Coordinates of C-alpha atoms in Angstrom, one line a residue:
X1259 CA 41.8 35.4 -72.0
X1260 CA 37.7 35.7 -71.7
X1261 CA 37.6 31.6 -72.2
X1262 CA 40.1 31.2 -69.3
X1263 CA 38.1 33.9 -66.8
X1264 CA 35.2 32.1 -67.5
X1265 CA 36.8 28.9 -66.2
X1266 CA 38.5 30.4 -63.5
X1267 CA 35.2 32.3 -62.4
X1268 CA 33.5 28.3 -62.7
X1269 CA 36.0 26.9 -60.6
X1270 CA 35.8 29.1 -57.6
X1271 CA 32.1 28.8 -57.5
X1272 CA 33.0 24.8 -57.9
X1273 CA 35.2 25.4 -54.6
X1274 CA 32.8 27.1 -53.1
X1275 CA 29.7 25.4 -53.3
X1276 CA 32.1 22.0 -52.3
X1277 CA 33.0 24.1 -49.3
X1278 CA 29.5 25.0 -48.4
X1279 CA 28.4 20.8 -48.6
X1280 CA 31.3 20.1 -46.4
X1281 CA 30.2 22.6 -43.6
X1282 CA 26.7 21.5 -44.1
X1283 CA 27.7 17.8 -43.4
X1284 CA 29.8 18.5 -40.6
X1285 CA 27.1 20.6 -38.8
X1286 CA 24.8 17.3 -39.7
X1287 CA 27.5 14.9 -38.1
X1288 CA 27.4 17.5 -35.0
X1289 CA 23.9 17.6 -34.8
X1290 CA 23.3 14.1 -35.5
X1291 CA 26.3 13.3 -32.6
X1292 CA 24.6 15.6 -30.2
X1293 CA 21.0 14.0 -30.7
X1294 CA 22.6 10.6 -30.3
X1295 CA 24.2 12.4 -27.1
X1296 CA 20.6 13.6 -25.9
X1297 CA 18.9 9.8 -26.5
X1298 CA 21.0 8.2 -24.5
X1299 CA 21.4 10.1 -21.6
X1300 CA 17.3 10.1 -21.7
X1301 CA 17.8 6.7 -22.1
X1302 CA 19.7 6.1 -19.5
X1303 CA 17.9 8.4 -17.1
X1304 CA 14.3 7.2 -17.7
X1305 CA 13.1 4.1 -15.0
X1306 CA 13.1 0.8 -16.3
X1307 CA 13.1 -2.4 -15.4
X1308 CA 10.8 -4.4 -12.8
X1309 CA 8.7 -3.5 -9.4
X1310 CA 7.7 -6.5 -7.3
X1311 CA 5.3 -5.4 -4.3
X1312 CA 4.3 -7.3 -1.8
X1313 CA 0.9 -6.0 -0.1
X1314 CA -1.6 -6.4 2.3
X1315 CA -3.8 -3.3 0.4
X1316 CA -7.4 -4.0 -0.9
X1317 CA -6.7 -5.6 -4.9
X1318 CA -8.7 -2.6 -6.6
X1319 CA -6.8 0.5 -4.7
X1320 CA -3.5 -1.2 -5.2
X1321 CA -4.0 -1.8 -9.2
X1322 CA -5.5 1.8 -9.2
X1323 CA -2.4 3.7 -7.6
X1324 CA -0.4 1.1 -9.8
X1325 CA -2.3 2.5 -13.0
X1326 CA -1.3 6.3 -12.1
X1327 CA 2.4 4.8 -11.2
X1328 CA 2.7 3.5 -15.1
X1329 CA 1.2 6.2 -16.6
X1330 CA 4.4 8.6 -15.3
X1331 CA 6.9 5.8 -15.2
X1332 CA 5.9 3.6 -18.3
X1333 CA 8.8 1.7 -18.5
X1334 CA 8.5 0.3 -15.5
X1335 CA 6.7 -3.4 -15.1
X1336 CA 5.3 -3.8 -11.6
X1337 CA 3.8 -7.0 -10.4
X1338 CA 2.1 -7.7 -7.2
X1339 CA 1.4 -10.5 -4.4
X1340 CA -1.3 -9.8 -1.9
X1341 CA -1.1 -11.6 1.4
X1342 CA -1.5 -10.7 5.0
X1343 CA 1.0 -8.5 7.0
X1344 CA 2.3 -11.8 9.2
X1345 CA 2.7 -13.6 6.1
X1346 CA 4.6 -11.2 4.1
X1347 CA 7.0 -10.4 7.6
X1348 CA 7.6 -14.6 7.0
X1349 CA 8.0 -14.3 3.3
X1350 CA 10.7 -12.2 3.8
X1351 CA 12.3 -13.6 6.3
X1352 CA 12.7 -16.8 4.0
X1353 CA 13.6 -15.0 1.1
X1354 CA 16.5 -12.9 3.3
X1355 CA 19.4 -14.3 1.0
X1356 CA 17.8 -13.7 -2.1
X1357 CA 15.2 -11.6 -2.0
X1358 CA 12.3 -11.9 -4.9
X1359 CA 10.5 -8.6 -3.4
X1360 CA 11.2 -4.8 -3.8
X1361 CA 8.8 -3.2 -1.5
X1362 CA 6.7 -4.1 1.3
X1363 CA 3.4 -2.0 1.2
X1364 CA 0.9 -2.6 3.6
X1365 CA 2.4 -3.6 7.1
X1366 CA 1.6 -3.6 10.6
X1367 CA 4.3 -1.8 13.0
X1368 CA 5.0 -4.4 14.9
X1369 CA 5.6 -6.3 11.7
X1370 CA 7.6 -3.9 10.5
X1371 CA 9.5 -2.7 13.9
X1372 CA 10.5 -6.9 13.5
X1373 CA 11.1 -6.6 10.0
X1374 CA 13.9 -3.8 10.8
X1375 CA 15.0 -5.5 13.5
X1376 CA 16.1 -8.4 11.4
X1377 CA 17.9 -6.7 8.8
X1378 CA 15.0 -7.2 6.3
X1379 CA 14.0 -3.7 5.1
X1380 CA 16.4 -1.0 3.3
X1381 CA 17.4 2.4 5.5
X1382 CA 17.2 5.2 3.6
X1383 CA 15.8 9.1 4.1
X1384 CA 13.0 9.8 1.3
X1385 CA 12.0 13.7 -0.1
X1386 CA 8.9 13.8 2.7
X1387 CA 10.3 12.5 5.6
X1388 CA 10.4 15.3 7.5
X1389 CA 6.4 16.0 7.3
X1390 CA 5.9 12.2 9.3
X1391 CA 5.9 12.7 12.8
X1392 CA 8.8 10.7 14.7
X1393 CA 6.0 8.1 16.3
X1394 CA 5.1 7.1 12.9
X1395 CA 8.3 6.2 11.6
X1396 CA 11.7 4.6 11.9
X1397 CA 14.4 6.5 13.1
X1398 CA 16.5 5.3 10.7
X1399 CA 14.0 5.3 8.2
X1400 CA 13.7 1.4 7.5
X1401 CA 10.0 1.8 7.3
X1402 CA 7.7 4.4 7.1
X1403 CA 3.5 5.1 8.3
X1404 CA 1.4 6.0 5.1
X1405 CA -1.7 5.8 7.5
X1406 CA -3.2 5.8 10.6
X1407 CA -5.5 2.3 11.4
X1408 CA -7.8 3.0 14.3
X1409 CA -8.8 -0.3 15.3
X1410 CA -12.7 -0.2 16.1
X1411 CA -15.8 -2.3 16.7
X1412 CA -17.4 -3.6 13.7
X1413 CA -21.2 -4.1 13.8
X1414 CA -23.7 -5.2 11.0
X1415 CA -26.0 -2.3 10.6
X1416 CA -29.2 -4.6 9.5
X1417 CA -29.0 -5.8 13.3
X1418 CA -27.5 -2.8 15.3
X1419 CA -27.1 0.5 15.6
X1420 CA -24.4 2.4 17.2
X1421 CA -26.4 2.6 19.8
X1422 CA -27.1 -0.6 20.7
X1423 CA -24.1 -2.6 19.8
X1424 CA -21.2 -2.8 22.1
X1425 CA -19.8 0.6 23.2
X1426 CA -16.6 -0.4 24.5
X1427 CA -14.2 -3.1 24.6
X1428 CA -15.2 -4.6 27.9
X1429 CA -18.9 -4.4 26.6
X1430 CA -17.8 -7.6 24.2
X1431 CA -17.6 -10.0 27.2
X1432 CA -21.0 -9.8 28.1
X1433 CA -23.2 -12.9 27.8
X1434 CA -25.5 -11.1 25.9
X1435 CA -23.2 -11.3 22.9
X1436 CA -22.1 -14.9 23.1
X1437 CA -21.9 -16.4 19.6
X1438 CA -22.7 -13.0 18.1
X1439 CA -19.1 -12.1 17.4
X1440 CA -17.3 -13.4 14.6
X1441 CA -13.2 -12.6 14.3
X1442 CA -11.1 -13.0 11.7
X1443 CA -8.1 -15.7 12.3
X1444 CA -6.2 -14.0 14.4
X1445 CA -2.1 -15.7 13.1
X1446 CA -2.1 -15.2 9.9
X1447 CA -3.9 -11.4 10.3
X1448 CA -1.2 -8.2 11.4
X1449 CA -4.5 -6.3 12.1
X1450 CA -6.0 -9.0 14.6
X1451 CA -2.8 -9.7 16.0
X1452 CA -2.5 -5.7 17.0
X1453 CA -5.9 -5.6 18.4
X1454 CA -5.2 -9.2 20.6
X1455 CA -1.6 -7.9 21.7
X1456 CA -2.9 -4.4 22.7
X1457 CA -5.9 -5.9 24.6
X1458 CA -3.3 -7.4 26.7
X1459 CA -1.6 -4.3 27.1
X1460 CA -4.6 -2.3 28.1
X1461 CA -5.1 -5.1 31.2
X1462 CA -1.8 -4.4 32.5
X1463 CA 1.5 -3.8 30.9
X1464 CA 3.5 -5.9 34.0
X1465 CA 2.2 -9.3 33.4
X1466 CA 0.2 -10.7 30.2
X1467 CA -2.2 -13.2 33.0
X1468 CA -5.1 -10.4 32.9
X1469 CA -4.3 -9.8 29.6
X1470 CA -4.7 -13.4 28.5
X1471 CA -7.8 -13.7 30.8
X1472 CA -9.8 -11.2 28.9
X1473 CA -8.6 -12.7 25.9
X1474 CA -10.9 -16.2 27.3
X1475 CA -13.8 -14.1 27.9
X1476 CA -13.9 -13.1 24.7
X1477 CA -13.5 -16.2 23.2
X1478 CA -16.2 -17.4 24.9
X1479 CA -18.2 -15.1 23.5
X1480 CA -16.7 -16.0 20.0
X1481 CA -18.3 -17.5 17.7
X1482 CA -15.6 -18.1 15.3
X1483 CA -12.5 -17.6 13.7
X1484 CA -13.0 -16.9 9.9
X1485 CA -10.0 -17.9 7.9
X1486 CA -9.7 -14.4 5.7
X1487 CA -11.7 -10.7 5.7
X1488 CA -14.0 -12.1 2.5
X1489 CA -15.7 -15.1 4.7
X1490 CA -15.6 -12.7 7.5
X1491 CA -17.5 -10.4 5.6
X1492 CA -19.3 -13.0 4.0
X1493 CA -20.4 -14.2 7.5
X1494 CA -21.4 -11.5 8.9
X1495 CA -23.7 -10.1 6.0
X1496 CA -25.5 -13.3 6.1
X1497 CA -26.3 -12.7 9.8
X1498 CA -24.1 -15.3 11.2
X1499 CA -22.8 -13.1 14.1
X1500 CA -23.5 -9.8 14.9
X1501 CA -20.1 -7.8 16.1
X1502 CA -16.8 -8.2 14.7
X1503 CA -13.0 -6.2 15.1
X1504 CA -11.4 -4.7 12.8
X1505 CA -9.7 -1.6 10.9
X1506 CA -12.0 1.7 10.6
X1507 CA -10.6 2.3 7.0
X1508 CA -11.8 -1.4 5.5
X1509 CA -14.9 -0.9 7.3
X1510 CA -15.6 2.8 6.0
X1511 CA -14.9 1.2 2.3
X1512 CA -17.3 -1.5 2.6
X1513 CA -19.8 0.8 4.1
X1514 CA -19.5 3.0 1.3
X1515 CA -18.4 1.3 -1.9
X1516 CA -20.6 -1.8 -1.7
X1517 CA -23.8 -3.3 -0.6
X1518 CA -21.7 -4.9 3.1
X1519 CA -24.6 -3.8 5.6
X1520 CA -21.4 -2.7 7.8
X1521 CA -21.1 0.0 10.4
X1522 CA -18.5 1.0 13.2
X1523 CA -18.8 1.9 16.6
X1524 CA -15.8 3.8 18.0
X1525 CA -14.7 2.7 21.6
X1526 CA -15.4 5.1 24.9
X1527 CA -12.1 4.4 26.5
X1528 CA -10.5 4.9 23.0
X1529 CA -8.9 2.6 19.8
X1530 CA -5.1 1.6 19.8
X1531 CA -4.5 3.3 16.4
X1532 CA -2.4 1.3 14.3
X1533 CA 0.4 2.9 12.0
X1534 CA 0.1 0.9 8.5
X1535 CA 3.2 1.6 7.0
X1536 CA 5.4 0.5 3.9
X1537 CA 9.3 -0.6 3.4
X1538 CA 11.9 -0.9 1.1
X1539 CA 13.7 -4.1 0.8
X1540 CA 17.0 -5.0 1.9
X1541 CA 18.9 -5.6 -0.9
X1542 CA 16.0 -5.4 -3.3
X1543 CA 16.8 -6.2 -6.9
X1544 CA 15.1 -3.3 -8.6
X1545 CA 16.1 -0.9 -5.5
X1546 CA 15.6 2.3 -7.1
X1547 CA 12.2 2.0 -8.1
X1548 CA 11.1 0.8 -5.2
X1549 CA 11.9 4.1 -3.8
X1550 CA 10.6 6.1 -6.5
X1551 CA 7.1 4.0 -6.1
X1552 CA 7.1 5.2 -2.5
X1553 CA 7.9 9.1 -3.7
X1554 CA 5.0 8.5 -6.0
X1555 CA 2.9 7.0 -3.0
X1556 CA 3.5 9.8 -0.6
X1557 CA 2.6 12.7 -3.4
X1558 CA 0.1 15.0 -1.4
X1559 CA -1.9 14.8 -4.6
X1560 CA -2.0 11.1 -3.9
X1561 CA -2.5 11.1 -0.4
X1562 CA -5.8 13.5 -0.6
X1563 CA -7.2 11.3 -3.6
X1564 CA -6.2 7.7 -1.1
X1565 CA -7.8 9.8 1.7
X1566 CA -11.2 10.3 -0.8
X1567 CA -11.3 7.0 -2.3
X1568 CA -10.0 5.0 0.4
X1569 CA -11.0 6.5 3.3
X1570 CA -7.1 6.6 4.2
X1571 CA -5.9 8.5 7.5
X1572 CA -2.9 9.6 6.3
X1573 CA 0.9 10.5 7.8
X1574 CA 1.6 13.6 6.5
X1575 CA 1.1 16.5 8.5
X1576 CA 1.3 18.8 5.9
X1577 CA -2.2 17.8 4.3
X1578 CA -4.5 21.0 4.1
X1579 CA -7.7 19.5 6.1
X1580 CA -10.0 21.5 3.4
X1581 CA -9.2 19.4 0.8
X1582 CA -9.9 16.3 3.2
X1583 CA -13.4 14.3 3.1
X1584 CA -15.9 15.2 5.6
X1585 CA -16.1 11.9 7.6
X1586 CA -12.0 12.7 7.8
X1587 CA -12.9 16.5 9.1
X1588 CA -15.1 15.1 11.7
X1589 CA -13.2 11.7 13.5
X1590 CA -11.9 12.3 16.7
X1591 CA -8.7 9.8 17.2
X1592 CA -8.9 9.1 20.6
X1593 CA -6.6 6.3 22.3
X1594 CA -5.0 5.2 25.0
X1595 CA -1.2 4.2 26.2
X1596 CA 0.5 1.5 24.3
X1597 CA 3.9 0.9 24.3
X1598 CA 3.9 -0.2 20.4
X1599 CA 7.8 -1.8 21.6
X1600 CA 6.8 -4.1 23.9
X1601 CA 3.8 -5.2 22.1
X1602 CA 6.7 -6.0 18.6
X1603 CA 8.7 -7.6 21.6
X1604 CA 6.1 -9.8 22.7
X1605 CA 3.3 -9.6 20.5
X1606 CA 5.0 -13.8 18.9
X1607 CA 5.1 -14.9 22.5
X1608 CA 2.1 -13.8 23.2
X1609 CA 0.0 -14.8 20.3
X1610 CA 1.7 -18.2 20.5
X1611 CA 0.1 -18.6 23.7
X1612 CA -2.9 -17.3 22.8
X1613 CA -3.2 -20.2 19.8
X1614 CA -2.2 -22.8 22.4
X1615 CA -3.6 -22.1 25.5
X1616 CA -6.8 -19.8 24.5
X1617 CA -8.1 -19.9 21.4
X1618 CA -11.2 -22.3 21.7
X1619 CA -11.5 -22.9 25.2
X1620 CA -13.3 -20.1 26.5
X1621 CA -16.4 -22.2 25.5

């Protein structure tokens, strides 16, 4: 009777213990199930994949914001292609059926009021929209400003001041400044192609002959057409002109960053402010991250630290001004009236003419 107690009394702990590995192994199969569970839906809701960007942005400040963009979203391979605003319009517009680009960052809106037009950039509503006021975007929200480009007079500071270089925009067809401006290629260049269009406007909305008339004057007093911004920089360090046109933000970043004896003057009668903006495109391959690279972009963290290091004039309206720079705190943005539509209406036909009939022959 003890021998068989003591045998009983083994074989319930036996049960028992077996009992107590087969719970422990089906909580591990649970866990182990549920973790499995948890990697793959992280897996499958952390970006991957590719970015391609095409850009008209300064190299450095693109790879920089690029940088910031990998270090949240490391998954994520982004390549980029920089080229001029015109060219990337055309780049699309040849890629339309199978597009190779995700986003366009960098683009003139005149490009991109075109680009829209023609079915080449995605529609979609992002997080911010609402803090971009209505002139700086589409209302369908094909593109969208990320900066404000007031369109100035560029002057080497080793040979003028702002006092004595040209204060206004008739100022440049003096004699006095003959062969002392330079200007980049005007075609290829969405910046130059702004400024040219919106000098025509300025002469008279009606008709482009007054327009196209001032445009000769001033290519009389041109002394060239550089074929990119580095020989037009080159040029005009080296003292080969004088007095140049282009964007306040590339001027205030060589000016500051480098050893460019650069300097602006900003016109009496006021700058046609250009809205730089970016896109999403149409039926982009790696759509998703396209839009959560423009999220990223628009970050007010981001924007103040563009605004610092770039000397961006940014979109948002909701940026504190305090936590702006000073030479931000103290620009005063004046313009005058330009009917942005008409100029992206007729700003091909008119620069068309301009390369046929005008460039060269003021002399």
């Amino acid at each position: 009777m003890k021998k068989n107690h003591i045998l009983g009394f083994f074989l319930v702990l036996m049960l028992l213990v077996l009992a107590a590995c087969n719970e422990k192994d089906k909580q591990n199969s649970t866990n182990d199930a549920e973790n499995n569970d948890k990697t793959s839906e992280v897996a499958a809701t952390t970006p991957s994949g590719k970015l391609v960007i095409y850009t008209g942005r300064d190299e450095e400040m693109v790879q920089n914001v690029i940088d910031q963009f990998n270090e949240k979203y490391p998954d994520i391979e982004v390549e980029f292609l920089t080229m001029g605003a015109q060219q990337i319009l055309e780049r699309l517009r040849g890629e339309k059926a199978n597009p190779q680009a995700d986003f366009w960052w960098g683009g003139t809106q005149s490009a991109l009021i075109v680009g829209a037009k023609e079915d080449l950039l995605h529609a979609w509503q992002p997080s911010f929209i609402d803090s971009i006021d209505v002139a700086h975007k589409d209302a369908e929200g094909r593109w969208i400003g990320e900066m404000l480009l007031p369109e100035v007079i560029m002057i080497n500071s080793d040979l003028l001041t702002k006092e004595t270089g040209p204060q206004d925009w008739d100022d440049l067809l003096d004699p006095k400044w003959k062969d002392q401006i330079l200007i980049r290629g005007v075609l290829a260049s969405g910046t130059m192609r702004t400024i040219y269009s919106s000098m025509i406007v300025r002469q008279g909305k009606d008709s482009p002959d007054k327009g196209y008339d001032w445009l000769l004057q001033l290519d009389a007093n041109t002394k060239e057409y550089t074929q990119d911004p580095n020989a037009l920089y080159l040029k005009l360090t080296r003292q080969e002109g004088s007095v140049s046109l282009w964007n306040l933000q590339d001027i205030l970043l060589k000016k500051y960053t480098t050893d460019y004896p650069f300097d602006y003057i900003y016109p009496q009668s006021g700058a046609p402010i250009l809205v730089d903006g970016v896109a999403v495109v149409n039926n982009a391959k790696n759509l998703e991250n396209a839009k959560l690279f423009v999220e990223f972009l628009f970050e007010k963290e981001m924007v103040t630290q563009l605004a610092n290091d770039y000397y961006q004039i940014p979109t948002r309206s909701d940026i504190e001004k305090a936590s702006m720079p000073e030479w931000y705190q103290e620009l005063d943005l004046k313009t005058f009236d330009i009917d942005w539509q008409l100029m992206s209406d007729k700003e091909a036909e008119w620069m068309e003419y301009w390369d046929n009939n005008i460039k060269g022959r003021g002399k």
